[in-house]
Short mmCIF file of C-alpha atoms in Angstrom, two decimals:
data_model
loop_
_atom_site.label_atom_id
_atom_site.label_comp_id
_atom_site.label_asym_id
_atom_site.label_seq_id
_atom_site.Cartn_x
_atom_site.Cartn_y
_atom_site.Cartn_z
CA MET A 359 -31.82 155.87 -192.17
CA LYS A 360 -31.11 155.34 -188.39
CA ARG A 361 -29.07 152.21 -187.09
CA ARG A 362 -32.30 150.82 -185.58
CA ASP A 363 -33.66 150.55 -189.18
CA PHE A 364 -31.40 147.66 -189.96
CA LEU A 365 -30.05 145.56 -187.13
CA LYS A 366 -26.33 145.04 -186.66
CA THR A 367 -24.63 143.54 -183.51
CA ALA A 368 -21.31 143.85 -181.82
CA THR A 369 -20.04 140.78 -183.59
CA GLY A 370 -21.26 141.35 -186.95
CA THR A 371 -19.24 142.58 -189.77
CA ALA A 372 -18.01 145.94 -190.49
CA ALA A 373 -20.65 147.66 -192.31
CA VAL A 374 -20.84 150.99 -194.41
CA LEU A 375 -24.14 152.60 -195.19
CA ALA A 376 -24.43 154.42 -198.41
CA ALA A 377 -28.01 155.72 -198.84
CA PRO A 378 -29.19 158.63 -200.96
CA HIS A 379 -32.91 158.70 -200.74
CA VAL A 380 -34.64 155.81 -198.88
CA VAL A 381 -38.46 156.63 -198.85
CA ARG A 382 -40.69 159.07 -200.39
CA ALA A 383 -42.45 159.78 -196.98
CA GLN A 384 -42.52 158.55 -193.52
CA GLY A 385 -44.51 155.42 -193.25
CA ALA A 386 -44.47 154.53 -196.94
CA GLY A 387 -42.37 153.55 -199.82
CA VAL A 388 -39.89 150.98 -200.85
CA LEU A 389 -36.34 150.47 -199.46
CA LYS A 390 -33.96 148.86 -202.20
CA PHE A 391 -31.02 147.30 -200.33
CA VAL A 392 -28.00 145.60 -201.41
CA PRO A 393 -26.99 142.96 -198.85
CA GLN A 394 -23.51 141.69 -198.15
CA ALA A 395 -24.14 138.31 -199.75
CA ASP A 396 -26.93 136.49 -201.34
CA LEU A 397 -29.61 135.10 -198.90
CA ALA A 398 -28.84 131.49 -199.79
CA VAL A 399 -30.39 130.02 -196.41
CA LEU A 400 -33.63 131.51 -194.79
CA ASP A 401 -33.38 129.60 -191.37
CA PRO A 402 -31.11 131.35 -188.71
CA VAL A 403 -30.88 128.26 -186.68
CA TYR A 404 -29.68 126.09 -189.18
CA VAL A 405 -26.85 128.31 -190.43
CA THR A 406 -24.77 131.06 -188.98
CA ALA A 407 -24.39 133.45 -191.87
CA TYR A 408 -24.81 136.93 -190.94
CA VAL A 409 -26.90 137.66 -194.10
CA THR A 410 -29.27 135.08 -192.54
CA ARG A 411 -29.14 136.59 -189.26
CA ASN A 412 -29.94 140.06 -190.92
CA HIS A 413 -32.99 138.55 -192.79
CA ALA A 414 -34.25 136.90 -189.42
CA PHE A 415 -34.59 140.13 -187.43
CA LEU A 416 -36.99 141.34 -190.11
CA VAL A 417 -39.09 138.42 -189.97
CA TYR A 418 -38.71 137.17 -186.33
CA ASP A 419 -38.88 138.56 -182.92
CA THR A 420 -36.76 137.76 -179.93
CA LEU A 421 -37.69 137.40 -176.20
CA TYR A 422 -34.95 139.92 -175.38
CA GLY A 423 -32.82 142.38 -177.18
CA ILE A 424 -29.44 143.97 -176.43
CA ASP A 425 -29.15 147.66 -176.30
CA ALA A 426 -26.13 149.98 -177.54
CA THR A 427 -24.48 149.33 -174.14
CA TYR A 428 -24.81 145.45 -174.58
CA GLN A 429 -27.44 145.04 -171.95
CA PRO A 430 -30.45 142.91 -172.52
CA GLN A 431 -33.80 144.55 -172.42
CA PRO A 432 -37.44 142.91 -172.55
CA GLN A 433 -38.57 142.39 -176.30
CA MET A 434 -41.28 139.90 -176.53
CA VAL A 435 -41.42 139.45 -172.80
CA GLU A 436 -43.31 141.93 -170.54
CA GLY A 437 -40.82 141.11 -167.73
CA HIS A 438 -39.57 138.10 -165.73
CA VAL A 439 -39.50 137.13 -162.00
CA ILE A 440 -36.51 135.41 -160.39
CA GLU A 441 -37.19 133.14 -157.46
CA ASN A 442 -35.39 130.39 -155.36
CA ASP A 443 -32.11 132.08 -155.19
CA GLY A 444 -31.87 132.61 -158.86
CA LYS A 445 -32.71 129.11 -159.96
CA LEU A 446 -36.25 129.78 -160.95
CA TRP A 447 -37.07 132.27 -163.71
CA THR A 448 -40.61 133.01 -164.95
CA LEU A 449 -40.87 134.91 -168.21
CA THR A 450 -44.17 136.58 -169.11
CA LEU A 451 -45.10 137.35 -172.68
CA ARG A 452 -46.58 140.74 -173.51
CA ASP A 453 -49.90 141.34 -175.01
CA GLY A 454 -50.58 141.66 -178.71
CA LEU A 455 -47.98 139.20 -180.01
CA LEU A 456 -49.19 137.64 -183.37
CA PHE A 457 -47.39 135.49 -185.90
CA HIS A 458 -47.68 136.31 -189.55
CA ASP A 459 -50.41 133.58 -190.04
CA GLY A 460 -52.60 135.47 -187.52
CA GLN A 461 -51.98 132.99 -184.55
CA LYS A 462 -51.26 134.24 -181.32
CA VAL A 463 -47.81 133.76 -179.95
CA LEU A 464 -47.77 131.20 -177.18
CA ALA A 465 -45.34 130.35 -174.48
CA ARG A 466 -45.15 126.81 -175.88
CA ASP A 467 -43.86 128.31 -179.21
CA ALA A 468 -41.31 130.06 -177.32
CA VAL A 469 -40.19 126.83 -175.45
CA ALA A 470 -40.07 124.77 -178.55
CA SER A 471 -38.10 127.62 -180.29
CA ILE A 472 -35.59 127.84 -177.48
CA LYS A 473 -35.04 123.97 -177.43
CA ARG A 474 -34.33 123.95 -181.23
CA TRP A 475 -32.07 126.94 -181.00
CA ALA A 476 -30.07 125.52 -177.85
CA ALA A 477 -29.22 122.35 -179.49
CA ARG A 478 -27.47 124.33 -182.29
CA ASP A 479 -25.85 127.33 -180.28
CA VAL A 480 -22.78 125.62 -178.79
CA THR A 481 -22.09 128.74 -176.67
CA PHE A 482 -24.91 130.40 -174.89
CA GLY A 483 -27.61 127.81 -175.81
CA SER A 484 -25.73 124.63 -174.73
CA SER A 485 -24.55 126.52 -171.48
CA LEU A 486 -27.94 127.56 -170.49
CA MET A 487 -29.51 124.22 -171.26
CA ALA A 488 -26.71 122.50 -169.28
CA VAL A 489 -27.78 124.16 -166.09
CA THR A 490 -31.52 123.78 -166.67
CA ASP A 491 -33.39 121.04 -165.04
CA GLU A 492 -36.86 121.90 -166.78
CA LEU A 493 -37.98 124.29 -169.39
CA SER A 494 -41.61 124.56 -169.49
CA ALA A 495 -44.73 126.60 -170.48
CA PRO A 496 -47.11 126.40 -167.40
CA SER A 497 -49.58 128.72 -169.19
CA ASP A 498 -50.04 130.51 -172.61
CA LYS A 499 -48.05 133.55 -171.47
CA GLN A 500 -45.59 132.12 -169.03
CA ILE A 501 -42.12 130.53 -169.85
CA ARG A 502 -40.38 128.76 -166.90
CA PHE A 503 -36.84 127.75 -166.36
CA ARG A 504 -35.98 125.50 -163.41
CA LEU A 505 -32.25 125.73 -162.97
CA LYS A 506 -29.72 123.49 -161.39
CA LYS A 507 -27.80 126.61 -160.39
CA PRO A 508 -28.03 130.45 -160.87
CA PHE A 509 -27.61 131.57 -164.35
CA PRO A 510 -27.66 135.36 -164.37
CA MET A 511 -26.99 135.86 -168.03
CA LEU A 512 -30.15 134.06 -169.10
CA PRO A 513 -31.64 137.27 -170.61
CA LEU A 514 -28.63 137.91 -172.53
CA ALA A 515 -28.60 134.25 -173.81
CA LEU A 516 -32.12 134.63 -174.96
CA GLY A 517 -31.62 138.06 -176.63
CA HIS A 518 -28.06 138.19 -177.91
CA GLY A 519 -27.81 139.49 -181.50
CA SER A 520 -25.06 137.69 -182.90
CA ASN A 521 -25.21 135.17 -185.86
CA THR A 522 -26.64 132.42 -183.37
CA MET A 523 -29.68 134.65 -182.41
CA LEU A 524 -32.74 132.90 -181.00
CA PRO A 525 -35.75 133.37 -183.37
CA ILE A 526 -39.17 132.56 -182.01
CA MET A 527 -41.21 130.68 -184.39
CA PRO A 528 -44.47 128.73 -184.32
CA GLU A 529 -44.23 125.30 -182.40
CA ARG A 530 -44.88 123.22 -185.52
CA PHE A 531 -41.83 124.77 -187.17
CA ALA A 532 -39.78 124.71 -184.09
CA ALA A 533 -40.30 120.89 -183.87
CA THR A 534 -38.01 120.71 -186.94
CA PRO A 535 -34.70 119.28 -185.98
CA GLY A 536 -32.10 122.16 -186.03
CA SER A 537 -29.96 120.16 -188.54
CA GLN A 538 -32.91 120.32 -190.84
CA GLN A 539 -33.71 123.76 -192.60
CA VAL A 540 -37.06 125.37 -191.90
CA THR A 541 -38.05 126.78 -195.41
CA GLU A 542 -41.45 128.42 -194.59
CA MET A 543 -40.96 131.64 -192.85
CA VAL A 544 -43.63 132.42 -190.27
CA GLY A 545 -42.32 134.84 -187.76
CA SER A 546 -43.78 137.48 -185.48
CA GLY A 547 -41.45 140.35 -186.25
CA PRO A 548 -42.29 143.60 -188.00
CA TYR A 549 -41.80 142.26 -191.66
CA ARG A 550 -43.20 139.27 -193.74
CA PHE A 551 -41.21 137.38 -196.04
CA LEU A 552 -42.72 137.27 -199.49
CA ALA A 553 -41.65 133.81 -200.68
CA GLY A 554 -43.60 134.07 -203.89
CA GLU A 555 -41.28 136.94 -204.86
CA ARG A 556 -38.01 135.34 -203.95
CA VAL A 557 -35.48 134.81 -206.79
CA ALA A 558 -32.51 132.63 -205.74
CA GLY A 559 -29.30 134.67 -206.17
CA SER A 560 -31.05 137.96 -207.10
CA LEU A 561 -33.98 139.24 -205.02
CA ALA A 562 -35.58 138.85 -201.48
CA VAL A 563 -38.75 140.81 -200.63
CA TYR A 564 -40.33 141.73 -197.30
CA ARG A 565 -43.47 143.75 -196.55
CA ARG A 566 -44.49 145.33 -193.29
CA PHE A 567 -46.71 143.17 -191.05
CA GLU A 568 -49.63 145.30 -190.21
CA GLY A 569 -50.31 143.10 -187.14
CA TYR A 570 -47.23 143.67 -185.51
CA VAL A 571 -47.42 145.63 -182.24
CA PRO A 572 -44.22 147.36 -181.04
CA ARG A 573 -43.33 147.73 -177.34
CA SER A 574 -45.04 150.42 -175.89
CA SER A 575 -42.09 151.29 -173.53
CA GLY A 576 -38.32 151.76 -173.92
CA VAL A 577 -36.28 153.54 -176.44
CA PRO A 578 -35.10 152.05 -179.72
CA SER A 579 -31.54 150.98 -179.22
CA PHE A 580 -29.47 148.47 -181.20
CA ILE A 581 -31.92 145.48 -181.23
CA ALA A 582 -33.82 146.64 -178.13
CA GLY A 583 -36.90 148.77 -177.64
CA PRO A 584 -39.85 149.50 -179.93
CA LYS A 585 -39.32 148.11 -183.47
CA ILE A 586 -41.11 150.74 -185.72
CA ALA A 587 -41.54 149.53 -189.31
CA THR A 588 -41.69 152.91 -191.06
CA ILE A 589 -41.14 151.42 -194.62
CA GLU A 590 -43.77 149.54 -196.26
CA ARG A 591 -41.71 147.32 -198.40
CA ILE A 592 -38.00 146.15 -198.39
CA GLU A 593 -36.20 144.56 -201.39
CA TRP A 594 -32.84 142.89 -201.21
CA HIS A 595 -30.94 143.07 -204.45
CA THR A 596 -27.91 140.84 -204.73
CA ILE A 597 -25.29 142.39 -206.64
CA PRO A 598 -22.08 140.62 -206.32
CA ASP A 599 -20.06 142.94 -208.50
CA ALA A 600 -18.72 145.95 -206.67
CA ALA A 601 -18.53 148.33 -209.68
CA THR A 602 -22.04 147.36 -210.65
CA ALA A 603 -23.40 147.99 -207.25
CA ALA A 604 -21.69 151.27 -207.06
CA ALA A 605 -23.14 152.31 -210.32
CA ALA A 606 -26.61 151.24 -209.23
CA LEU A 607 -26.28 153.39 -206.08
CA GLN A 608 -25.05 156.44 -207.84
CA ALA A 609 -27.89 156.18 -210.37
CA GLY A 610 -30.42 155.83 -207.83
CA GLU A 611 -31.55 152.39 -208.80
CA VAL A 612 -30.88 151.11 -205.10
CA HIS A 613 -30.84 153.08 -201.93
CA TRP A 614 -28.50 151.22 -199.51
CA TRP A 615 -25.49 149.11 -200.16
CA GLU A 616 -24.51 147.33 -196.89
CA GLN A 617 -20.89 146.72 -197.46
CA PRO A 618 -19.22 148.86 -200.18
CA THR A 619 -15.61 147.63 -200.99
CA THR A 620 -12.95 150.00 -199.86
CA ASP A 621 -11.69 150.69 -203.17
CA VAL A 622 -15.07 152.49 -204.24
CA LEU A 623 -15.72 154.36 -200.99
CA PRO A 624 -13.59 157.43 -202.18
CA LEU A 625 -15.78 157.70 -205.17
CA LEU A 626 -19.08 157.29 -203.23
CA ARG A 627 -18.02 159.98 -200.85
CA LYS A 628 -17.46 162.54 -203.60
CA ASN A 629 -21.16 162.19 -204.55
CA PRO A 630 -23.14 164.75 -202.38
CA ALA A 631 -26.41 162.68 -202.73
CA ILE A 632 -24.58 159.74 -200.90
CA THR A 633 -24.07 159.39 -197.18
CA THR A 634 -21.52 156.90 -195.96
CA GLU A 635 -21.48 155.85 -192.51
CA VAL A 636 -20.01 153.21 -190.32
CA ILE A 637 -22.98 151.23 -188.88
CA ASP A 638 -21.38 148.59 -186.87
CA ARG A 639 -18.79 150.38 -184.49
CA ALA A 640 -17.65 147.09 -182.93
CA GLY A 641 -16.50 145.73 -186.25
CA ASN A 642 -15.15 142.31 -187.12
CA ILE A 643 -12.16 140.76 -185.47
CA GLY A 644 -9.48 139.16 -187.35
CA TRP A 645 -7.40 136.37 -186.02
CA LEU A 646 -3.92 134.99 -186.57
CA ARG A 647 -3.97 131.35 -185.33
CA VAL A 648 -0.86 129.32 -185.12
CA ASN A 649 -0.71 125.56 -184.92
CA ASN A 650 0.66 124.84 -181.26
CA LEU A 651 0.73 121.17 -181.70
CA TYR A 652 4.11 121.27 -183.64
CA PRO A 653 7.53 123.33 -183.36
CA PRO A 654 8.27 125.95 -183.00
CA PHE A 655 4.72 127.20 -181.85
CA ASP A 656 4.50 124.59 -179.22
CA ASN A 657 6.75 126.69 -177.22
CA PRO A 658 4.92 129.58 -175.40
CA ALA A 659 7.86 131.84 -175.56
CA ILE A 660 7.79 131.71 -179.43
CA LYS A 661 4.19 132.63 -179.55
CA HIS A 662 4.85 135.60 -177.25
CA ALA A 663 7.77 136.79 -179.64
CA VAL A 664 5.44 136.52 -182.66
CA LEU A 665 2.79 138.54 -180.65
CA GLY A 666 5.27 141.24 -180.03
CA ALA A 667 6.39 141.40 -183.49
CA ILE A 668 3.01 141.83 -185.07
CA ASN A 669 1.81 145.23 -186.05
CA GLN A 670 -2.06 145.22 -186.14
CA ALA A 671 -2.20 148.27 -188.30
CA ASP A 672 -0.31 146.61 -191.16
CA PHE A 673 -2.97 143.68 -191.25
CA MET A 674 -5.85 146.24 -191.06
CA GLN A 675 -4.63 148.24 -193.92
CA ALA A 676 -4.22 145.22 -196.08
CA ALA A 677 -7.78 144.06 -195.17
CA ALA A 678 -9.69 147.50 -195.07
CA GLY A 679 -7.47 150.03 -196.70
CA THR A 680 -5.50 152.91 -195.54
CA ASP A 681 -8.48 154.98 -194.02
CA PRO A 682 -8.14 154.66 -190.19
CA GLN A 683 -11.78 155.39 -189.81
CA MET A 684 -12.51 151.88 -191.30
CA TRP A 685 -10.45 149.90 -188.56
CA ARG A 686 -8.94 150.07 -185.19
CA THR A 687 -5.83 148.90 -183.54
CA GLY A 688 -5.42 147.93 -179.94
CA ALA A 689 -7.86 144.95 -180.07
CA GLY A 690 -7.73 141.91 -177.66
CA VAL A 691 -9.93 138.97 -177.63
CA PHE A 692 -12.92 140.99 -177.64
CA PRO A 693 -13.79 144.16 -179.73
CA PRO A 694 -12.72 147.45 -178.44
CA GLY A 695 -15.57 149.38 -176.70
CA THR A 696 -17.39 146.31 -175.53
CA PRO A 697 -17.81 145.28 -172.01
CA LEU A 698 -15.19 142.58 -172.07
CA ALA A 699 -12.62 144.33 -174.07
CA ASN A 700 -9.01 143.88 -172.84
#
């Protein structure tokens, strides 16, 4: 399996791939996957759980997608035109976009989806809408932003891959307030969610959407580029107990375990039929947050002293074990290796 086959982002959890034999042949077969947690909520706008975000990238598509260098690339859009000194953006949808119910994806679907997402995303979404005078769909294929001032990060806002990603859904579902969960999954992504086969706490199933048309240009990279659905059916098997999941993997009952615990990794690595791999190189940042409202941490000098006394490696070993391949030190506010790392 390649990184493109299951999408992770720069701010996602540190993941490990353990997969013996994934499919029988290219373009066919079943992938039995053990996710990091049970898929309790389906709507990625309603909740920020990463397991829901991962589910959403199978079912929904996005207007843009970031590549391995964290740069946004067109995904559902063919491209965009910027006018009026950066204050007028016109995005044009590419041909061949269909929802899983067979209806064409229209610009008004995207506009409604953006508005629903922005009302819940307190970072990019709210920042973008704060500088937006008008968001409209002047035609079935065009999305138009009239801005109060330039917002160069507009494609990144619409295409970032974190747990507040922007899923494009039909207008009738996007009209649902973000505080209310959408439970019927109709997206335009490469896989359909099979609601009839879902078993809460145990199983979620996806089948390749034959009406999906990947981008005709670009290179698969992170969540950008053509999304080629090579596997016909994907089954998510929730196995909370690490020992049970490890046994299932070694017996070939499942193919991929997203996040093996550190105590079973040495056992898995000894098995020649299993490959372990760090999927998300950016990883997951841990924070030590002090209460600066009360002494002694209301004194900046005390906080600086604490910072100098902390050894990041000690905390990493406690959280992720002694294998240095599973963690990194020297982290600042942003993950090492990302554009804003300091």
